[in-house]
Amino acid sequence: GGDGADATPAGGETSALVAAAERRASELSSQLSEAKAQAASSAALSESTNERAAAAEAALAKAEARAAKAEADLQDLAGAYNALEQASFEREAAARSERSSSTAAPPSGGKWYDEGQLDVQIATAKEEAANAARAEAEEEMGDLLVCLGQEEAKVERLREALAERGMTEEQVDEMLCDIGADEEEEDDEEDDEEEES
């Protein structure tokens, strides 16, 4: 009987050990699953990172290609501008050379002008100058005649007024002569003052 009592606790201990082993196995299994999941996640993350890195490298390569193309286009544009500037400079130099050569030597006839045409131009200029001088003289003469007529009218009215006051023609003429002499003296004095100044 005593052996049976000893066997029971031993069986219970075994069962406890088995249960503990099963729990441990379950825990290990759970930890293994978690480790696998973490490994899969890390692999996916690494793959995503690699894809992003590849995409970034591709974008960088495209940007470098565009930069290289832009630099090449800029160099082509600079070359075209230099060529255009050189062509413009050459055309300007050629035009300047033509102008200098055209003014450096006379035409084939040896004269810069047509003598007949020059004579006609000189005669025309003389005639125009003479006509202008004649017109100006006629205008001045007309002004003088108008002034003279006005003065004569004033003198005539003065004669009539003096005659009405009883002065004879001889007295009026004498007075007018005195007035004319006084005016001439005043004009001479003004001329002398202008010369002195």
Backbone as ProteinMPNN parsed JSONL, in Angstrom:
{"seq_chain_A": "GGDGADATPAGGETSALVAAAERRASELSSQLSEAKAQAASSAALSESTNERAAAAEAALAKAEARAAKAEADLQDLAGAYNALEQASFEREAAARSERSSSTAAPPSGGKWYDEGQLDVQIATAKEEAANAARAEAEEEMGDLLVCLGQEEAKVERLREALAERGMTEEQVDEMLCDIGADEEEEDDEEDDEEEES", "coords_chain_A": {"N_chain_A": [[0.823, -1.192, 0.0], [2.006, 1.059, 0.751], [3.679, 1.631, -1.394], [1.91, 2.38, -3.391], [1.03, 4.805, -2.496], [3.25, 6.329, -2.72], [3.527, 6.408, -5.458], [1.533, 7.992, -6.445], [1.995, 10.773, -5.883], [4.244, 10.997, -7.445], [3.219, 10.617, -10.001], [1.597, 12.852, -10.199], [3.447, 14.881, -10.122], [4.761, 14.455, -12.493], [2.78, 14.98, -14.274], [2.505, 17.696, -13.791], [4.956, 18.599, -14.619], [4.808, 17.973, -17.315], [2.717, 19.619, -18.048], [3.903, 22.103, -17.541], [5.953, 21.946, -19.355], [4.489, 21.93, -21.698], [3.333, 24.454, -21.588], [5.631, 25.993, -21.738], [6.538, 25.239, -24.244], [4.432, 26.253, -25.709], [4.774, 28.98, -25.227], [7.304, 29.319, -26.334], [6.651, 28.723, -28.955], [4.915, 30.768, -29.482], [6.647, 32.937, -29.222], [8.364, 32.295, -31.296], [6.68, 32.618, -33.452], [6.186, 35.365, -33.264], [8.81, 36.254, -33.74], [9.141, 35.388, -36.359], [7.212, 36.932, -37.56], [8.232, 39.507, -37.06], [10.606, 39.261, -38.491], [9.59, 38.975, -41.074], [8.342, 41.452, -41.314], [10.563, 43.139, -41.139], [11.877, 42.325, -43.428], [10.034, 43.132, -45.358], [10.063, 45.868, -44.871], [12.699, 46.397, -45.477], [12.682, 45.759, -48.146], [10.902, 47.698, -49.086], [12.403, 49.984, -48.446], [14.585, 49.554, -50.095], [13.298, 49.758, -52.558], [12.505, 52.436, -52.446], [15.005, 53.645, -52.338], [15.976, 52.883, -54.817], [14.168, 54.196, -56.454], [14.78, 56.841, -55.762], [17.425, 56.958, -56.676], [16.941, 56.635, -59.403], [15.455, 58.979, -59.926], [17.429, 60.856, -59.335], [19.271, 60.258, -61.3], [17.792, 60.985, -63.558], [17.531, 63.727, -63.058], [20.218, 64.526, -63.176], [20.686, 63.936, -65.852], [18.962, 65.764, -67.091], [20.135, 68.153, -66.203], [22.612, 67.959, -67.463], [21.765, 68.078, -70.131], [20.615, 70.627, -70.164], [22.89, 72.173, -69.691], [24.352, 71.583, -71.99], [22.616, 72.663, -73.919], [22.773, 75.329, -73.169], [25.453, 75.882, -73.731], [25.376, 75.527, -76.519], [23.65, 77.63, -77.164], [25.182, 79.814, -76.316], [27.307, 79.576, -78.096], [25.956, 80.018, -80.534], [25.117, 82.672, -80.125], [27.595, 83.987, -79.943], [28.508, 83.502, -82.536], [26.577, 84.931, -83.98], [27.057, 87.523, -83.042], [29.669, 87.893, -83.986], [29.197, 87.765, -86.74], [27.57, 90.035, -87.036], [29.388, 92.017, -86.301], [31.249, 91.727, -88.381], [29.653, 92.423, -90.587], [29.116, 95.096, -89.967], [31.707, 96.124, -90.037], [32.261, 95.723, -92.729], [30.338, 97.395, -93.909], [31.215, 99.85, -92.915], [33.682, 99.964, -94.16], [32.87, 100.115, -96.817], [31.588, 102.608, -96.796], [33.737, 104.295, -96.202], [35.361, 103.831, -98.405], [33.716, 104.743, -100.413], [33.663, 107.447, -99.94], [36.271, 108.11, -100.126], [37.351, 108.266, -102.684], [36.759, 110.001, -105.763], [33.983, 109.823, -108.146], [33.915, 107.958, -111.315], [34.186, 109.901, -113.257], [35.882, 111.726, -112.162], [35.044, 113.9, -110.692], [33.069, 115.187, -108.049], [30.632, 116.285, -108.578], [28.073, 117.43, -110.847], [28.791, 119.704, -113.241], [27.056, 121.268, -114.818], [24.614, 120.956, -113.483], [25.369, 122.081, -111.064], [25.821, 124.746, -111.803], [23.215, 125.467, -112.479], [21.995, 125.254, -109.987], [23.388, 127.243, -108.592], [22.624, 129.54, -110.02], [19.894, 129.472, -109.546], [19.857, 129.822, -106.774], [20.962, 132.41, -106.604], [18.976, 133.882, -107.935], [16.787, 133.454, -106.249], [17.738, 134.698, -103.917], [17.979, 137.346, -104.859], [15.314, 137.896, -105.473], [14.206, 137.693, -102.908], [15.546, 139.799, -101.608], [14.636, 141.941, -103.147], [11.889, 141.829, -102.637], [11.901, 142.36, -99.907], [12.979, 144.954, -99.916], [11.003, 146.309, -101.338], [8.914, 146.026, -99.552], [9.888, 147.473, -97.345], [10.088, 149.968, -98.574], [7.408, 150.462, -99.11], [6.461, 150.664, -96.487], [7.854, 152.982, -95.73], [6.762, 154.871, -97.484], [4.143, 154.868, -96.585], [4.51, 155.872, -94.008], [5.591, 158.352, -94.7], [3.447, 159.495, -96.056], [1.642, 159.678, -93.936], [3.015, 161.509, -92.315], [3.073, 163.74, -93.997], [0.376, 164.261, -94.115], [-0.06, 164.969, -91.475], [1.524, 167.285, -91.358], [0.148, 168.904, -93.166], [-2.3, 169.212, -91.87], [-1.35, 170.604, -89.673], [-0.439, 172.953, -90.889], [-2.878, 173.989, -91.747], [-4.106, 174.433, -89.298], [-2.392, 176.343, -88.162], [-2.614, 178.386, -90.014], [-5.256, 179.106, -89.618], [-4.916, 180.369, -87.264], [-3.782, 182.68, -87.996], [-1.203, 182.722, -89.056], [1.186, 183.199, -91.65], [2.093, 181.508, -94.763], [4.869, 181.598, -95.117], [5.778, 181.971, -92.518], [4.889, 179.596, -91.366], [6.379, 177.691, -92.856], [8.941, 178.438, -92.072], [8.834, 177.816, -89.351], [8.467, 175.056, -89.458], [10.826, 174.309, -90.663], [12.629, 174.982, -88.652], [11.782, 173.148, -86.717], [12.47, 170.742, -88.027], [15.25, 171.062, -88.151], [15.917, 171.019, -85.429], [15.177, 168.362, -84.798], [17.041, 166.953, -86.358], [19.413, 167.686, -85.07], [18.99, 166.493, -82.569], [18.943, 163.795, -83.331], [21.615, 163.53, -84.209], [22.981, 163.919, -81.789], [22.092, 161.7, -80.335], [23.239, 159.656, -81.89], [25.959, 160.202, -81.433], [26.134, 159.663, -78.671], [25.582, 156.92, -78.649], [27.789, 155.989, -80.06], [29.855, 156.69, -78.254], [29.196, 155.096, -76.07]], "CA_chain_A": [[0.0, 0.0, 0.0], [2.883, 2.231, 0.812], [4.244, 1.956, -2.735], [0.89, 3.1, -4.182], [0.958, 6.199, -2.065], [4.413, 7.05, -3.264], [3.409, 6.533, -6.919], [0.577, 9.033, -6.82], [2.636, 12.084, -6.013], [5.169, 11.0, -8.587], [2.431, 10.829, -11.224], [1.147, 14.245, -10.24], [4.6, 15.744, -10.466], [5.018, 14.287, -13.935], [1.751, 15.741, -15.013], [2.827, 19.12, -13.682], [6.1, 18.854, -15.491], [4.332, 17.938, -18.715], [1.956, 20.836, -18.295], [4.849, 23.205, -17.617], [6.674, 21.836, -20.629], [3.58, 22.34, -22.766], [3.229, 25.914, -21.543], [6.888, 26.544, -22.245], [6.544, 25.022, -25.695], [3.487, 27.211, -26.289], [5.416, 30.28, -25.183], [8.355, 29.339, -27.361], [5.998, 28.772, -30.263], [4.42, 32.136, -29.666], [7.814, 33.798, -29.463], [8.859, 31.998, -32.636], [5.761, 33.274, -34.402], [6.478, 36.792, -33.219], [10.1, 36.463, -34.387], [8.92, 35.253, -37.796], [6.478, 38.125, -38.021], [9.181, 40.619, -37.071], [11.532, 39.044, -39.602], [8.867, 39.283, -42.314], [8.158, 42.895, -41.367], [11.857, 43.726, -41.451], [12.16, 42.04, -44.837], [9.177, 44.013, -46.164], [10.573, 47.227, -44.719], [13.952, 46.482, -46.226], [12.336, 45.778, -49.576], [10.358, 49.024, -49.375], [13.526, 50.913, -48.418], [15.36, 49.342, -51.332], [12.53, 50.325, -53.676], [12.613, 53.893, -52.35], [16.366, 54.01, -52.712], [16.088, 52.732, -56.271], [13.416, 55.301, -57.068], [15.565, 58.065, -55.566], [18.566, 56.896, -57.593], [16.432, 56.881, -60.759], [15.143, 60.411, -60.033], [18.695, 61.576, -59.372], [19.851, 60.053, -62.633], [17.036, 61.824, -64.495], [17.892, 65.127, -62.809], [21.557, 64.735, -63.725], [20.575, 63.952, -67.315], [18.369, 67.048, -67.469], [21.14, 69.191, -65.981], [23.607, 67.846, -68.531], [21.142, 68.567, -71.364], [20.491, 72.08, -70.053], [24.23, 72.743, -69.858], [24.697, 71.475, -73.409], [21.81, 73.658, -74.64], [23.332, 76.633, -72.859], [26.687, 76.033, -74.505], [24.981, 75.738, -77.92], [23.105, 78.98, -77.273], [26.301, 80.755, -76.222], [28.029, 79.516, -79.37], [25.155, 80.692, -81.566], [25.171, 84.115, -79.85], [28.929, 84.461, -80.334], [28.565, 83.511, -83.997], [25.755, 86.044, -84.449], [27.77, 88.765, -82.731], [30.789, 87.995, -84.906], [28.656, 88.096, -88.064], [27.141, 91.435, -86.988], [30.602, 92.837, -86.3], [31.822, 91.679, -89.728], [28.809, 93.228, -91.491], [29.34, 96.515, -89.648], [33.024, 96.487, -90.547], [32.157, 95.8, -94.185], [29.596, 98.612, -94.245], [32.101, 100.989, -92.639], [34.694, 99.981, -95.21], [32.233, 100.611, -98.044], [31.376, 104.05, -96.669], [35.021, 104.993, -96.29], [35.855, 103.749, -99.776], [32.876, 105.566, -101.285], [33.994, 108.86, -99.714], [37.71, 108.323, -100.265], [37.735, 108.527, -104.076], [35.657, 110.559, -106.544], [33.431, 108.911, -109.153], [34.767, 107.66, -112.466], [34.417, 111.129, -114.007], [36.919, 112.515, -111.519], [34.453, 115.024, -109.977], [31.983, 114.79, -107.17], [29.408, 116.987, -108.92], [27.787, 117.728, -112.248], [29.014, 121.143, -113.379], [25.837, 121.897, -115.326], [23.638, 120.993, -112.398], [25.857, 123.03, -110.068], [25.552, 126.092, -112.326], [21.775, 125.72, -112.364], [21.702, 125.472, -108.572], [23.919, 128.551, -108.208], [21.764, 130.562, -110.619], [18.614, 129.456, -108.822], [20.088, 130.429, -105.459], [21.112, 133.849, -106.798], [17.68, 134.461, -108.275], [15.959, 133.45, -105.039], [18.255, 135.737, -103.017], [17.618, 138.637, -105.418], [13.864, 138.09, -105.296], [13.95, 137.952, -101.492], [16.019, 141.155, -101.301], [13.738, 142.893, -103.817], [10.624, 141.849, -101.911], [12.131, 143.045, -98.64], [13.145, 146.38, -100.198], [9.692, 146.856, -101.699], [8.11, 146.113, -98.336], [10.394, 148.615, -96.581], [9.718, 151.189, -99.289], [5.989, 150.689, -98.874], [6.307, 151.181, -95.119], [8.338, 154.366, -95.702], [5.788, 155.715, -98.167], [2.992, 155.027, -95.695], [4.913, 156.805, -92.946], [5.731, 159.676, -95.289], [2.107, 160.014, -96.295], [1.057, 160.081, -92.659], [3.677, 162.729, -91.864], [2.609, 164.841, -94.842], [-0.986, 164.604, -93.699], [0.048, 165.706, -90.215], [2.031, 168.623, -91.656], [-0.919, 169.659, -93.815], [-3.262, 169.614, -90.833], [-0.693, 171.617, -88.855], [-0.467, 174.185, -91.69], [-4.237, 174.538, -91.714], [-4.388, 174.947, -87.95], [-1.627, 177.577, -87.96], [-3.195, 179.413, -90.879], [-6.463, 179.575, -88.971], [-4.518, 181.255, -86.163], [-3.286, 183.916, -88.555], [0.178, 182.655, -89.522], [1.331, 183.112, -93.106], [2.779, 180.3, -95.226], [6.291, 181.758, -94.876], [6.016, 181.738, -91.098], [4.701, 178.15, -91.121], [7.529, 176.986, -93.417], [10.092, 178.72, -91.23], [8.687, 177.058, -88.113], [8.669, 173.636, -89.77], [12.263, 174.131, -90.896], [13.271, 174.98, -87.334], [11.484, 171.851, -86.077], [13.279, 169.723, -88.692], [16.65, 171.218, -87.749], [16.035, 170.535, -84.053], [15.129, 166.894, -84.812], [18.315, 166.446, -86.877], [20.421, 167.832, -84.013], [18.74, 165.45, -81.56], [19.391, 162.51, -83.896], [23.082, 163.508, -84.187], [23.419, 163.738, -80.413], [21.851, 160.289, -79.977], [24.252, 158.84, -82.561], [27.225, 160.398, -80.732], [26.074, 158.95, -77.395], [25.686, 155.489, -78.921], [29.199, 155.679, -80.403], [30.663, 156.759, -77.053], [28.902, 153.956, -75.212]], "C_chain_A": [[0.848, 1.229, 0.0], [3.459, 2.616, -0.509], [3.257, 2.727, -3.555], [0.835, 4.529, -3.78], [2.113, 6.994, -2.591], [4.247, 7.325, -4.748], [2.508, 7.679, -7.283], [1.225, 10.394, -6.89], [3.574, 12.144, -7.176], [4.404, 11.227, -9.859], [1.961, 12.253, -11.33], [2.269, 15.189, -10.616], [4.896, 15.668, -11.94], [4.022, 15.076, -14.742], [2.044, 17.232, -14.952], [3.999, 19.469, -14.579], [5.69, 18.894, -16.959], [3.572, 19.219, -19.048], [2.875, 22.039, -18.414], [5.61, 23.179, -18.93], [5.795, 22.297, -21.788], [3.435, 23.872, -22.802], [4.493, 26.566, -22.116], [6.961, 26.419, -23.749], [5.623, 26.009, -26.376], [4.105, 28.62, -26.321], [6.505, 30.4, -26.248], [7.759, 29.436, -28.763], [5.488, 30.184, -30.553], [5.566, 33.106, -29.965], [8.385, 33.57, -30.857], [7.988, 32.672, -33.696], [6.02, 34.778, -34.449], [7.788, 37.123, -33.937], [9.961, 36.369, -35.902], [8.212, 36.486, -38.361], [7.394, 39.347, -38.09], [10.158, 40.503, -38.238], [10.861, 39.396, -40.93], [8.674, 40.79, -42.465], [9.461, 43.605, -41.734], [12.207, 43.517, -42.918], [11.337, 42.959, -45.746], [9.674, 45.457, -46.091], [11.859, 47.414, -45.509], [13.681, 46.545, -47.727], [11.789, 47.149, -49.977], [11.458, 50.079, -49.405], [14.366, 50.787, -49.674], [14.641, 49.937, -52.546], [12.627, 51.853, -53.672], [14.0, 54.371, -52.763], [16.555, 53.909, -54.221], [15.359, 53.857, -56.989], [14.178, 56.615, -56.935], [16.761, 58.097, -56.506], [18.116, 57.17, -59.031], [16.108, 58.361, -60.955], [16.407, 61.236, -60.117], [19.353, 61.45, -60.743], [19.131, 60.911, -63.673], [17.404, 63.295, -64.334], [19.274, 65.441, -63.364], [21.524, 64.79, -65.242], [19.994, 65.274, -67.798], [19.375, 68.187, -67.302], [22.196, 69.171, -67.076], [23.052, 68.371, -69.85], [21.008, 70.094, -71.338], [21.847, 72.765, -70.242], [24.664, 72.694, -71.32], [23.921, 72.496, -74.238], [22.353, 75.07, -74.399], [24.619, 76.891, -73.636], [26.377, 76.263, -75.985], [24.461, 77.156, -78.126], [24.207, 80.037, -77.213], [27.11, 80.755, -77.523], [27.284, 80.226, -80.489], [25.192, 82.207, -81.373], [26.519, 84.695, -80.262], [29.054, 84.535, -81.854], [27.763, 84.673, -84.569], [26.448, 87.381, -84.202], [28.949, 88.967, -83.677], [30.317, 88.376, -86.309], [28.215, 89.554, -88.114], [28.35, 92.365, -87.04], [31.228, 92.872, -87.701], [31.002, 92.506, -90.707], [29.017, 94.714, -91.243], [30.688, 96.986, -90.175], [32.995, 96.621, -92.07], [31.43, 97.066, -94.618], [30.458, 99.847, -94.02], [33.171, 101.109, -93.715], [34.127, 100.513, -96.515], [32.022, 102.117, -97.976], [32.68, 104.815, -96.821], [35.564, 104.957, -97.71], [35.036, 104.617, -100.708], [33.165, 107.044, -101.11], [35.467, 109.153, -99.926], [38.102, 108.719, -101.682], [36.538, 109.087, -104.826], [35.124, 109.548, -107.54], [34.364, 108.781, -110.352], [35.075, 108.915, -113.278], [35.473, 112.019, -113.394], [36.384, 113.712, -110.761], [33.272, 114.517, -109.16], [30.643, 115.36, -107.638], [29.295, 117.135, -110.426], [27.859, 119.245, -112.406], [27.759, 121.858, -113.861], [24.782, 122.025, -114.241], [24.055, 121.997, -111.326], [25.599, 124.465, -110.524], [24.074, 126.446, -112.181], [21.412, 126.011, -110.902], [22.191, 126.842, -108.105], [23.039, 129.668, -108.756], [20.428, 130.638, -109.898], [18.755, 130.127, -107.465], [20.234, 131.944, -105.572], [19.776, 134.51, -107.069], [16.774, 134.522, -107.051], [16.42, 134.534, -104.066], [17.876, 137.13, -103.523], [16.138, 138.926, -105.25], [13.535, 138.411, -103.842], [14.377, 139.361, -101.106], [15.097, 142.198, -101.921], [12.413, 143.002, -103.069], [10.769, 142.586, -100.582], [12.269, 144.558, -98.848], [11.806, 147.02, -100.545], [8.812, 147.005, -100.459], [8.551, 147.308, -97.48], [10.017, 149.934, -97.254], [8.238, 151.513, -99.081], [5.735, 151.248, -97.484], [6.734, 152.644, -95.036], [7.341, 155.319, -96.363], [4.554, 155.94, -97.297], [3.319, 156.027, -94.596], [5.016, 158.237, -93.485], [4.373, 160.312, -95.559], [1.449, 160.47, -95.005], [1.676, 161.385, -92.156], [3.2, 163.935, -92.691], [1.193, 165.264, -94.455], [-0.963, 165.395, -92.4], [0.518, 167.147, -90.461], [0.935, 169.494, -92.282], [-1.95, 170.122, -92.79], [-2.677, 170.713, -89.941], [-0.694, 172.965, -89.581], [-1.848, 174.837, -91.591], [-4.543, 175.146, -90.341], [-3.659, 176.261, -87.703], [-2.185, 178.713, -88.817], [-4.464, 179.968, -90.254], [-6.127, 180.537, -87.833], [-3.819, 182.532, -86.681], [-1.854, 183.905, -89.03], [0.195, 182.525, -91.041], [2.076, 181.828, -93.466], [4.265, 180.389, -94.952], [6.625, 181.491, -93.409], [5.882, 180.237, -90.746], [5.893, 177.377, -91.633], [8.76, 177.186, -92.548], [10.031, 177.906, -89.937], [8.941, 175.569, -88.35], [10.146, 173.347, -90.014], [13.017, 174.091, -89.564], [13.039, 173.648, -86.61], [12.332, 170.746, -86.687], [14.733, 169.808, -88.29], [16.869, 170.712, -86.333], [16.044, 168.999, -84.012], [16.436, 166.308, -85.324], [19.412, 166.551, -85.82], [20.238, 166.764, -82.931], [19.207, 164.092, -82.069], [20.908, 162.412, -83.863], [23.606, 163.278, -82.774], [23.216, 162.289, -79.957], [22.876, 159.38, -80.623], [25.585, 158.975, -81.846], [27.244, 159.643, -79.408], [26.204, 157.446, -77.611], [27.1, 155.107, -79.272], [30.08, 155.7, -79.186], [30.427, 155.564, -76.142], [29.434, 152.677, -75.829]], "O_chain_A": [[0.538, 2.258, -0.6], [3.713, 3.796, -0.753], [3.633, 3.613, -4.323], [0.616, 5.401, -4.62], [1.987, 8.185, -2.877], [4.744, 8.328, -5.259], [2.693, 8.292, -8.334], [1.028, 11.114, -7.869], [3.71, 13.177, -7.831], [4.874, 11.956, -10.733], [1.924, 12.817, -12.424], [2.067, 16.168, -11.335], [5.237, 16.668, -12.572], [4.348, 15.735, -15.73], [1.857, 17.949, -15.934], [4.015, 20.521, -15.219], [6.158, 19.728, -17.734], [3.726, 19.817, -20.113], [2.672, 22.898, -19.272], [5.88, 24.214, -19.54], [6.258, 22.952, -22.722], [3.416, 24.493, -23.864], [4.433, 27.542, -22.864], [7.378, 27.342, -24.449], [5.93, 26.543, -27.442], [3.974, 29.348, -27.305], [6.621, 31.404, -26.952], [8.282, 30.13, -29.634], [5.602, 30.711, -31.659], [5.465, 33.97, -30.836], [8.832, 34.507, -31.52], [8.48, 33.214, -34.687], [6.066, 35.384, -35.52], [7.883, 38.125, -34.645], [10.564, 37.145, -36.643], [8.533, 37.0, -39.432], [7.345, 40.121, -39.046], [10.496, 41.492, -38.887], [11.465, 40.026, -41.798], [8.812, 41.346, -43.555], [9.469, 44.544, -42.529], [12.757, 44.404, -43.571], [11.831, 43.489, -46.742], [9.706, 46.172, -47.093], [12.079, 48.455, -46.129], [14.343, 47.269, -48.471], [12.134, 47.697, -51.024], [11.462, 50.958, -50.267], [14.803, 51.785, -50.247], [15.259, 50.53, -53.431], [12.803, 52.486, -54.713], [14.141, 55.381, -53.453], [17.216, 54.752, -54.829], [15.84, 54.402, -57.983], [14.223, 57.41, -57.874], [17.079, 59.143, -57.072], [18.812, 57.848, -59.786], [16.427, 58.942, -61.992], [16.471, 62.204, -60.875], [19.915, 62.409, -61.271], [19.763, 61.491, -64.556], [17.57, 64.02, -65.315], [19.481, 66.5, -63.956], [22.237, 65.583, -65.856], [20.462, 65.843, -68.784], [19.461, 69.076, -68.149], [22.624, 70.219, -67.56], [23.764, 69.03, -70.608], [21.251, 70.769, -72.339], [21.934, 73.814, -70.88], [25.266, 73.639, -71.829], [24.475, 73.121, -75.143], [22.387, 75.898, -75.31], [24.84, 77.993, -74.136], [27.021, 77.085, -76.636], [24.78, 77.808, -79.121], [24.181, 81.022, -77.951], [27.544, 81.807, -77.991], [27.883, 80.942, -81.292], [25.287, 82.95, -82.35], [26.58, 85.769, -80.861], [29.619, 85.483, -82.399], [28.195, 85.326, -85.518], [26.426, 88.266, -85.058], [29.202, 90.086, -84.123], [30.94, 89.195, -86.985], [28.45, 90.24, -89.109], [28.334, 93.377, -87.739], [31.683, 93.922, -88.154], [31.557, 93.206, -91.554], [29.087, 95.503, -92.186], [30.811, 98.096, -90.692], [33.624, 97.517, -92.634], [31.841, 97.733, -95.568], [30.443, 100.778, -94.825], [33.526, 102.211, -94.132], [34.79, 101.258, -97.236], [32.242, 102.827, -98.957], [32.73, 105.852, -97.483], [36.159, 105.929, -98.175], [35.561, 105.168, -101.676], [32.939, 107.827, -102.033], [35.878, 110.313, -99.908], [39.085, 109.436, -101.869], [35.406, 108.689, -104.554], [35.752, 108.512, -107.76], [35.433, 109.389, -110.41], [36.122, 108.987, -113.922], [35.922, 112.972, -114.031], [37.175, 114.487, -110.224], [32.585, 113.564, -109.53], [29.603, 114.943, -107.128], [30.265, 116.99, -111.169], [27.09, 119.981, -111.787], [27.431, 122.937, -113.366], [24.139, 123.066, -114.098], [23.212, 122.682, -110.747], [25.203, 125.309, -109.72], [23.722, 127.567, -111.812], [20.617, 126.908, -110.621], [21.517, 127.522, -107.331], [22.738, 130.63, -108.049], [19.894, 131.723, -109.667], [17.892, 130.9, -107.05], [19.701, 132.684, -104.745], [19.469, 135.564, -106.512], [16.077, 135.514, -106.835], [15.593, 135.213, -103.458], [17.498, 137.997, -102.735], [15.745, 140.047, -104.927], [12.706, 139.275, -103.558], [13.67, 140.046, -100.367], [14.807, 143.22, -101.3], [11.875, 144.093, -102.883], [9.882, 143.339, -100.178], [11.746, 145.348, -98.062], [11.506, 148.13, -100.107], [8.065, 147.975, -100.326], [7.723, 148.056, -96.961], [9.667, 150.903, -96.579], [7.86, 152.671, -98.9], [4.93, 152.16, -97.296], [6.086, 153.453, -94.373], [7.103, 156.424, -95.875], [3.989, 157.034, -97.263], [2.521, 156.913, -94.286], [4.595, 159.196, -92.838], [4.17, 161.504, -95.325], [0.784, 161.505, -94.966], [0.977, 162.257, -91.639], [2.957, 165.012, -92.147], [0.853, 166.447, -94.464], [-1.718, 166.351, -92.222], [0.002, 168.096, -89.87], [0.814, 170.676, -91.962], [-2.415, 171.261, -92.827], [-3.384, 171.623, -89.508], [-0.923, 174.003, -88.96], [-1.979, 176.044, -91.385], [-5.147, 176.213, -90.233], [-4.218, 177.186, -87.114], [-2.218, 179.865, -88.386], [-4.727, 181.167, -90.345], [-6.927, 181.402, -87.477], [-3.335, 183.348, -85.897], [-1.318, 184.956, -89.378], [-0.643, 181.85, -91.64], [2.618, 181.147, -92.596], [4.884, 179.387, -94.592], [7.635, 180.86, -93.1], [6.649, 179.696, -89.948], [6.389, 176.49, -90.938], [9.526, 176.253, -92.309], [11.043, 177.373, -89.481], [9.565, 174.905, -87.522], [10.659, 172.296, -89.632], [13.921, 173.278, -89.372], [13.942, 173.093, -85.984], [12.862, 169.901, -85.965], [15.394, 168.786, -88.104], [17.873, 170.058, -86.052], [16.83, 168.405, -83.274], [16.905, 165.293, -84.809], [20.236, 165.648, -85.674], [21.215, 166.199, -82.438], [19.803, 163.321, -81.317], [21.453, 161.359, -83.533], [24.564, 162.531, -82.58], [24.071, 161.723, -79.275], [23.344, 158.432, -79.993], [26.284, 157.978, -81.66], [28.26, 159.044, -79.055], [26.873, 156.768, -76.831], [27.586, 154.054, -78.861], [30.964, 154.854, -79.05], [31.361, 155.073, -75.508], [29.282, 151.602, -75.25]]}, "name": "protein", "num_of_chains": 1, "seq": "GGDGADATPAGGETSALVAAAERRASELSSQLSEAKAQAASSAALSESTNERAAAAEAALAKAEARAAKAEADLQDLAGAYNALEQASFEREAAARSERSSSTAAPPSGGKWYDEGQLDVQIATAKEEAANAARAEAEEEMGDLLVCLGQEEAKVERLREALAERGMTEEQVDEMLCDIGADEEEEDDEEDDEEEES"}
